[in-house]
Structures are given as C-alpha cells and as structure tokens.
Amino acid sequence: MYPTSLTQLARGNPFSAPLFSLQKAEEPQQKLQGQSPRRLAAAATADDEVSCDFGSSKYYALCGFGGILSCGLTHTAVVPLDLVKCRLQVSPEKYQSIGKGFSITLREDGVRGLAKGWAPTFIGYSMQGLCKFGFYEVFKIFYSDLMGEENTYLWRTSLYLAASASAEFFADIALAPMEACKVRIQTQPGYANTLRQCAPKMFAEEGIWAFYKGVVPLWMRQIPYTMMKFACFERTVELLYKYAVPKPRSECSKSEQLVVTFVAGYIAGVFCAIVSHPADSVVSVLNKESGSTAIGVLKKLGPKGVWKGLVARIIMIGTLTALQWFIYDSVKVYFRLPRPPPPEMPESLKKKLGLTE
C-alpha cells in the first residue's frame, strides 16, 4: 500500500517516535507564510509576533543568554545540596546520608558553609549554559539543513541527540576550570574558602592541568546527561501535547505552554541524573585528590561506590532540569523569539507514503 523503502525506513529507525504509525490522520493544512521547514522546537509563536528570524545571529545570542540564566541561576540555587552530594561521594564513611551530611556540615562550618563554592558554580555553569543552549540551537539547525526536511522529521530524535552532544562537547571545556575549583573548595576543608584563594593555589601546585584534568570525565558525565536532557525533553513535550494536554497546543496560552515545559523538564531530569551519576562520582573524587586518574578513581569506587549519592542527585537534577527549561522557555517568551510547534510530517513525505490524496 505504501512505498516499501520509505515504510521500512520509518519503521526501522531505532530512534523513531514512540507509537509512530503510518496512519491517515487529519492534519492542519495551513502553513505560516515564510515559515522555515527546518523548525524543530518546544513552543509556538506566530511569525508576526517574533522579534527576530529563526536561526539569525540575534536568535542565537538570545538563546545563549537564556542558557546563561537557566544554568547559572539554577545551579547556584542548589549549591548546598550539591555540596552535601559531593561530600557524600568522596567521603561516604563520614557523611553516610543526605541528612547526616547537612548536619555535619552545619556543625563544622555553620550556615555559611553550605554556600561554599557558589562563585565557581555561578561562573562555570553560566559559561556552560551559554554554550549548551546556544550551540544546541546552532547544531540542530545545521544538522537539520544537512539532513533535509523529510529525514529531519523521520530521524528527529537522532538529530536532538547529535546536536546536544556536539554542544555539550564545547560547553564542558568552558565549565571544567570552575568545576575543578568548586569541587576542591567543597570537598577539601581548609584548602580554600573562596575562588580567589583556590584558583591561584591550584595553578601554583599543578599548573594549568589542574583545571582541565577533569574534562574527560566531565564529557563522560555531561554528554550522556545532555543528550538525555534535550532528546527526552523534546520528545516528552511532543507526547504531552499529543496524549495529555486536552486541547491543541495552538490554543494553549503561553502560561499553559510553560507548565508543559516544566513537567517535561522534570521527567527528562530524572533520566538525566541516572545516566550521568557514575561519571559524576568519578569527577568529584578526581578533583578532590591531587595526582589521581579517572581509571584509578573508578577502580577505587567500585560498582557500588559510583552510585553513592544518587537519591540526592535525582532530587537535585530533576528540579534543576525542570527549572532550566522553564527559565529558558520564559526567556524566549519575554524576548519574543521564534518558538516553533512540535514537528509534523512534511507534506512531501505524506504524499510519498500515500497519506494524502
């Protein structure tokens, strides 16, 4: 009934949509004038309401700014939980649990001790957010143009995975120096209390390598995390509008769209925490101990040790990811950036598959 090669391609795609089936369905036929077929994103805005063109320099710059706010603010807000999580990873015999970790930290360092490492956290994750979200938009459009409209739709999850992995590669290079300082401040009591004390001391002891020795474990942690974060979010948004939201997305207010964004972000965050936690444990121990290597730390921790602190990380990353997507999408709303609707099958592909007359 349908062209065999295209049908096999759609069904055989390992990253194809859940419940994807080649069924004839009522599809909206109208198309906004001047709309680019490469649009794949999480929300909708009419062309006459936007402040810039999709894929323009201004669009990328404001997306990067949204990334700075979403990552910098949220990671700084959860510094106390992150501090306890890191200490639980590197000294499990002392801190043992989240509750005990907080009580010991308060007893030894006071309330101010819970804020240790806030400066490198804010600077590092702001730079990471700039690259993560900004480059994601760049690579998503770049890869989409290479693939073409029909393949972009059929292989859209693969597109999300490739674009997010490419973006995170550069984002981690920007993050690594501040992440090394943050972990050293948080996990070595007495080493340094501020970024101004820590960075020069680390440089004097180990040179520039002190700031980048954790970049490979960071890639191991952050690239799977970010691939899950973006791909799971994009597909969850698509499914929520298809099966959970009681009205079409075009009829939802911007506030309602942002609620969907938050829910999809939290769901994505839970999966992000699980896939990236073993590497996160390695990074924490690696940056604490001078002269250590990733392989050595992995052997030291063992299969069970790499999962220490997982509950704290799920709580932290789930909330973090939901807030990041909410802030990022809110920035797009505020600056009236193009926010295309969930992807639909191109008319040319429908004709090839015999879904339209």
Coordinates of C-alpha atoms in Angstrom, one line a residue:
M1 CA 0.0 0.0 0.0
Y2 CA 2.8 2.4 0.9
P3 CA 6.2 2.7 -0.8
T4 CA 8.2 -0.1 0.6
S5 CA 11.6 1.6 1.1
L6 CA 10.2 4.7 2.9
T7 CA 7.9 2.5 5.1
Q8 CA 10.8 0.3 6.1
L9 CA 12.9 3.4 6.9
A10 CA 10.3 4.9 9.1
R11 CA 9.6 1.6 10.9
G12 CA 13.3 0.6 11.2
N13 CA 14.6 3.9 12.6
P14 CA 16.0 2.9 16.1
F15 CA 15.3 6.4 17.3
S16 CA 11.8 6.7 15.8
A17 CA 8.9 8.2 17.7
P18 CA 7.1 6.0 20.3
L19 CA 3.8 4.8 18.9
F20 CA 4.7 6.1 15.5
S21 CA 2.4 4.6 12.9
L22 CA 1.7 5.4 9.3
Q23 CA -2.0 6.1 9.6
K24 CA -4.1 8.6 7.8
A25 CA -5.0 11.5 10.1
E26 CA -6.4 14.9 9.9
E27 CA -3.5 17.3 9.7
P28 CA -3.7 21.1 9.8
Q29 CA -3.1 22.2 6.2
Q30 CA -2.4 25.9 6.8
K31 CA 1.3 27.0 6.8
L32 CA 2.5 30.3 8.2
Q33 CA 3.9 32.5 5.4
G34 CA 7.7 32.4 5.4
Q35 CA 7.9 29.5 7.9
S36 CA 11.1 27.6 7.6
P37 CA 10.7 23.8 7.3
R38 CA 13.7 23.1 9.5
R39 CA 11.9 24.4 12.6
L40 CA 12.1 21.9 15.5
A41 CA 11.5 23.3 19.0
A42 CA 9.3 23.3 22.0
A43 CA 6.8 26.1 21.7
A44 CA 4.8 28.2 19.2
T45 CA 4.7 31.9 18.3
A46 CA 3.2 33.4 15.2
D47 CA 5.6 34.9 12.7
D48 CA 4.2 38.5 13.0
E49 CA 4.9 38.4 16.8
V50 CA 8.5 37.4 16.8
S51 CA 11.4 39.9 17.3
C52 CA 13.9 38.2 15.0
D53 CA 14.3 35.5 12.4
F54 CA 14.7 31.9 13.3
G55 CA 18.4 31.0 13.1
S56 CA 19.6 34.6 13.0
S57 CA 22.5 35.9 14.9
K58 CA 20.2 37.7 17.3
Y59 CA 18.3 34.4 17.8
Y60 CA 21.4 32.5 18.7
A61 CA 22.7 35.3 21.0
L62 CA 19.4 35.5 23.0
C63 CA 19.3 31.7 23.2
G64 CA 22.8 31.8 24.7
F65 CA 21.7 34.4 27.1
G66 CA 18.7 32.2 28.1
G67 CA 21.2 29.4 28.7
I68 CA 23.3 31.6 31.0
L69 CA 20.3 32.4 33.2
S70 CA 18.9 28.9 33.2
C71 CA 22.1 27.1 34.1
G72 CA 23.9 29.8 36.2
L73 CA 21.0 30.7 38.4
T74 CA 19.6 27.1 39.0
H75 CA 23.0 25.5 39.8
T76 CA 23.9 28.3 42.2
A77 CA 20.5 27.9 43.9
V78 CA 21.2 24.3 44.7
V79 CA 24.8 24.7 45.9
P80 CA 24.0 23.5 49.5
L81 CA 22.6 20.2 48.1
D82 CA 25.4 19.9 45.6
L83 CA 28.0 20.4 48.4
V84 CA 26.5 17.6 50.5
K85 CA 26.2 15.4 47.4
C86 CA 29.9 15.9 46.6
R87 CA 31.0 15.2 50.2
L88 CA 28.8 12.1 50.3
Q89 CA 30.6 10.9 47.1
V90 CA 34.1 11.5 48.3
S91 CA 33.7 10.7 52.0
P92 CA 30.8 8.2 52.3
E93 CA 32.2 6.8 55.6
K94 CA 31.9 10.2 57.3
Y95 CA 28.7 11.7 55.8
Q96 CA 26.7 8.5 55.2
S97 CA 23.4 10.1 54.1
I98 CA 22.0 13.4 52.9
G99 CA 20.5 14.3 56.4
K100 CA 23.8 13.5 58.2
G101 CA 25.7 15.3 55.6
F102 CA 23.8 18.5 56.2
S103 CA 24.0 18.2 60.0
I104 CA 27.8 17.6 59.9
T105 CA 28.4 20.5 57.5
L106 CA 26.3 22.8 59.7
R107 CA 28.1 21.7 62.9
E108 CA 31.5 22.1 61.4
D109 CA 31.1 25.1 59.1
G110 CA 27.9 26.8 60.1
V111 CA 25.2 28.1 57.7
R112 CA 27.7 29.9 55.6
G113 CA 29.5 26.6 55.0
L114 CA 26.6 25.4 52.9
A115 CA 27.3 28.1 50.4
K116 CA 30.9 27.1 49.8
G117 CA 31.7 27.0 46.1
W118 CA 28.9 29.3 44.9
A119 CA 31.2 31.6 42.9
P120 CA 32.8 29.0 40.7
T121 CA 29.4 27.3 40.4
F122 CA 27.8 30.5 39.1
I123 CA 30.6 31.4 36.7
G124 CA 31.2 27.9 35.4
Y125 CA 27.6 26.9 34.8
S126 CA 26.8 30.3 33.3
M127 CA 29.5 29.6 30.7
Q128 CA 28.3 26.1 30.3
G129 CA 24.7 27.3 29.8
L130 CA 25.8 29.8 27.1
C131 CA 27.5 27.0 25.1
K132 CA 25.0 24.2 25.9
F133 CA 21.8 26.0 24.8
G134 CA 23.3 28.4 22.3
F135 CA 25.3 25.7 20.4
Y136 CA 22.4 23.3 20.6
E137 CA 20.3 25.7 18.5
V138 CA 23.2 26.2 16.1
F139 CA 23.9 22.5 15.6
K140 CA 20.2 21.5 15.5
I141 CA 19.6 23.8 12.6
F142 CA 23.0 23.0 10.9
Y143 CA 22.4 19.2 11.1
S144 CA 18.7 19.6 10.0
D145 CA 19.8 21.5 6.9
L146 CA 22.3 18.7 6.1
M147 CA 19.6 16.0 6.5
G148 CA 16.8 17.7 4.6
E149 CA 13.2 18.2 5.7
E150 CA 12.0 14.6 5.4
N151 CA 14.9 13.0 7.1
T152 CA 14.8 15.6 9.8
Y153 CA 11.3 14.5 10.7
L154 CA 12.0 10.8 10.4
W155 CA 15.2 10.9 12.4
R156 CA 14.4 13.9 14.7
T157 CA 15.4 12.1 17.9
S158 CA 18.8 11.3 16.3
L159 CA 19.0 14.9 15.4
Y160 CA 18.4 16.0 19.0
L161 CA 21.0 13.5 20.3
A162 CA 23.7 14.6 17.8
A163 CA 23.0 18.4 18.3
S164 CA 23.1 18.2 22.1
A165 CA 26.2 16.0 22.2
S166 CA 28.0 18.4 19.9
A167 CA 27.0 21.4 22.0
E168 CA 28.0 19.8 25.3
F169 CA 31.5 19.0 24.0
F170 CA 32.3 22.7 23.9
A171 CA 30.2 23.5 27.0
D172 CA 32.3 21.2 29.2
I173 CA 35.6 22.8 28.0
A174 CA 34.1 26.1 29.3
L175 CA 32.9 24.5 32.5
A176 CA 36.0 22.4 33.5
P177 CA 38.2 25.1 35.3
M178 CA 35.4 26.4 37.5
E179 CA 34.1 22.8 38.2
A180 CA 37.6 21.8 39.4
C181 CA 37.7 24.8 41.8
K182 CA 34.2 24.2 43.0
V183 CA 34.9 20.6 44.0
R184 CA 38.2 21.4 45.6
I185 CA 36.6 24.1 47.8
Q186 CA 33.6 21.9 48.7
T187 CA 35.4 18.6 49.4
Q188 CA 38.8 19.7 51.0
P189 CA 38.0 21.6 54.2
G190 CA 40.7 24.1 54.9
Y191 CA 42.1 24.1 51.3
A192 CA 40.4 27.3 50.3
N193 CA 37.2 29.1 51.1
T194 CA 36.8 31.3 48.0
L195 CA 37.5 31.2 44.3
R196 CA 40.2 33.9 44.7
Q197 CA 42.1 31.7 47.1
C198 CA 41.5 28.4 45.3
A199 CA 42.4 29.2 41.7
P200 CA 45.9 30.6 42.2
K201 CA 46.7 27.9 44.7
M202 CA 45.7 25.1 42.3
F203 CA 47.7 26.7 39.5
A204 CA 50.8 27.0 41.7
E205 CA 50.6 23.4 42.7
E206 CA 49.7 21.6 39.5
G207 CA 49.8 24.2 36.7
I208 CA 47.1 24.6 34.0
W209 CA 46.4 20.9 34.0
A210 CA 44.7 21.2 37.4
F211 CA 41.8 22.9 35.8
Y212 CA 41.4 20.5 32.8
K213 CA 42.3 17.1 34.2
G214 CA 38.6 16.5 34.8
V215 CA 37.4 17.5 31.3
V216 CA 37.3 13.8 30.0
P217 CA 35.2 12.6 33.0
L218 CA 33.1 15.7 32.5
W219 CA 32.5 14.7 28.9
M220 CA 31.6 11.2 30.2
R221 CA 29.2 12.7 32.7
Q222 CA 27.7 15.6 30.8
I223 CA 27.4 14.4 27.2
P224 CA 25.1 11.5 28.1
Y225 CA 23.3 13.8 30.5
T226 CA 22.8 16.5 27.9
M227 CA 21.8 14.0 25.2
M228 CA 19.1 12.7 27.5
K229 CA 18.2 16.2 28.7
F230 CA 17.4 17.5 25.2
A231 CA 16.2 14.4 23.4
C232 CA 13.9 13.3 26.3
F233 CA 12.6 16.8 26.8
E234 CA 11.8 17.4 23.1
R235 CA 10.0 14.0 22.7
T236 CA 8.2 14.3 26.1
V237 CA 6.8 17.7 25.0
E238 CA 5.7 16.2 21.8
L239 CA 3.9 13.3 23.6
L240 CA 2.4 15.5 26.3
Y241 CA 0.7 17.7 23.7
K242 CA -0.4 14.6 21.8
Y243 CA -1.8 12.5 24.7
A244 CA -2.0 14.5 27.9
V245 CA -2.9 18.1 27.1
P246 CA -6.7 18.3 26.5
K247 CA -6.6 20.9 23.7
P248 CA -4.3 21.7 20.7
R249 CA -1.1 23.5 21.5
S250 CA -2.1 26.4 19.3
E251 CA -5.0 27.0 21.7
C252 CA -2.8 26.9 24.8
S253 CA -1.8 30.2 26.4
K254 CA 1.9 30.9 27.0
S255 CA 1.4 30.2 30.7
E256 CA 0.0 26.8 29.9
Q257 CA 2.8 26.0 27.5
L258 CA 5.3 26.9 30.2
V259 CA 3.7 24.4 32.6
V260 CA 4.1 21.7 29.9
T261 CA 7.7 22.8 29.6
F262 CA 8.3 22.4 33.4
V263 CA 6.7 18.9 33.5
A264 CA 8.6 17.7 30.5
G265 CA 11.8 19.1 32.0
Y266 CA 11.4 17.3 35.3
I267 CA 10.7 14.0 33.6
A268 CA 13.9 14.5 31.5
G269 CA 15.8 15.4 34.6
V270 CA 15.2 12.2 36.4
F271 CA 16.6 10.2 33.5
C272 CA 19.5 12.6 33.2
A273 CA 20.5 12.0 36.8
I274 CA 20.6 8.2 36.4
V275 CA 22.6 8.0 33.2
S276 CA 25.2 10.6 34.3
H277 CA 25.7 9.7 38.0
P278 CA 28.6 7.2 37.8
A279 CA 30.7 9.7 35.9
D280 CA 29.7 12.5 38.3
S281 CA 31.1 10.4 41.2
V282 CA 34.4 10.0 39.4
V283 CA 34.6 13.7 38.7
S284 CA 34.0 14.6 42.4
V285 CA 36.8 12.2 43.7
L286 CA 39.2 13.1 40.8
N287 CA 39.0 16.8 41.5
K288 CA 39.4 16.2 45.3
E289 CA 42.6 14.2 45.1
S290 CA 45.8 15.6 43.5
G291 CA 47.5 13.3 41.1
S292 CA 44.6 10.9 40.7
T293 CA 43.3 9.5 37.4
A294 CA 39.9 8.6 36.2
I295 CA 40.7 4.9 35.8
G296 CA 42.2 4.8 39.3
V297 CA 39.2 6.5 40.9
L298 CA 36.8 4.1 39.1
K299 CA 38.7 1.1 40.5
K300 CA 38.7 2.6 43.9
L301 CA 35.0 3.3 44.0
G302 CA 33.9 0.0 42.5
P303 CA 30.4 -0.9 41.1
K304 CA 28.5 0.2 44.2
G305 CA 30.6 3.3 45.1
V306 CA 29.8 5.1 41.8
W307 CA 26.1 5.1 42.8
K308 CA 26.6 6.8 46.2
G309 CA 24.5 10.0 46.4
L310 CA 22.1 9.0 43.6
V311 CA 18.9 10.0 45.5
A312 CA 20.3 13.4 46.2
R313 CA 21.3 13.8 42.6
I314 CA 17.9 12.7 41.3
I315 CA 16.2 15.3 43.5
M316 CA 18.7 18.0 42.5
I317 CA 18.9 17.3 38.8
G318 CA 15.1 16.7 38.4
T319 CA 14.3 20.0 39.9
L320 CA 17.3 21.7 38.2
T321 CA 16.4 20.5 34.7
A322 CA 12.7 21.4 35.1
L323 CA 13.7 24.9 36.2
Q324 CA 16.3 25.3 33.5
W325 CA 13.8 24.5 30.7
F326 CA 11.2 26.8 32.3
I327 CA 13.6 29.7 32.5
Y328 CA 15.0 29.1 29.0
D329 CA 11.5 29.0 27.5
S330 CA 10.5 32.0 29.6
V331 CA 13.4 34.0 28.1
K332 CA 12.2 33.0 24.6
V333 CA 8.7 34.2 25.5
Y334 CA 10.0 37.5 27.0
F335 CA 12.2 38.4 24.0
R336 CA 9.5 37.1 21.6
L337 CA 11.8 34.6 19.9
P338 CA 10.5 32.1 17.4
R339 CA 9.2 29.1 19.3
P340 CA 8.0 26.6 16.6
P341 CA 5.4 23.9 17.4
P342 CA 6.2 20.2 17.7
P343 CA 7.3 18.8 14.4
E344 CA 4.7 17.4 11.9
M345 CA 5.2 15.1 9.0
P346 CA 6.1 17.2 5.9
E347 CA 3.5 17.2 3.1
S348 CA 6.0 15.8 0.7
L349 CA 6.6 12.7 2.9
K350 CA 2.8 12.3 3.4
K351 CA 2.4 12.1 -0.4
K352 CA 5.2 9.6 -0.7
L353 CA 3.6 7.4 1.9
G354 CA 0.2 7.8 0.4
L355 CA -1.3 9.6 3.5
T356 CA -2.8 12.4 1.4
E357 CA -4.8 12.5 -1.8

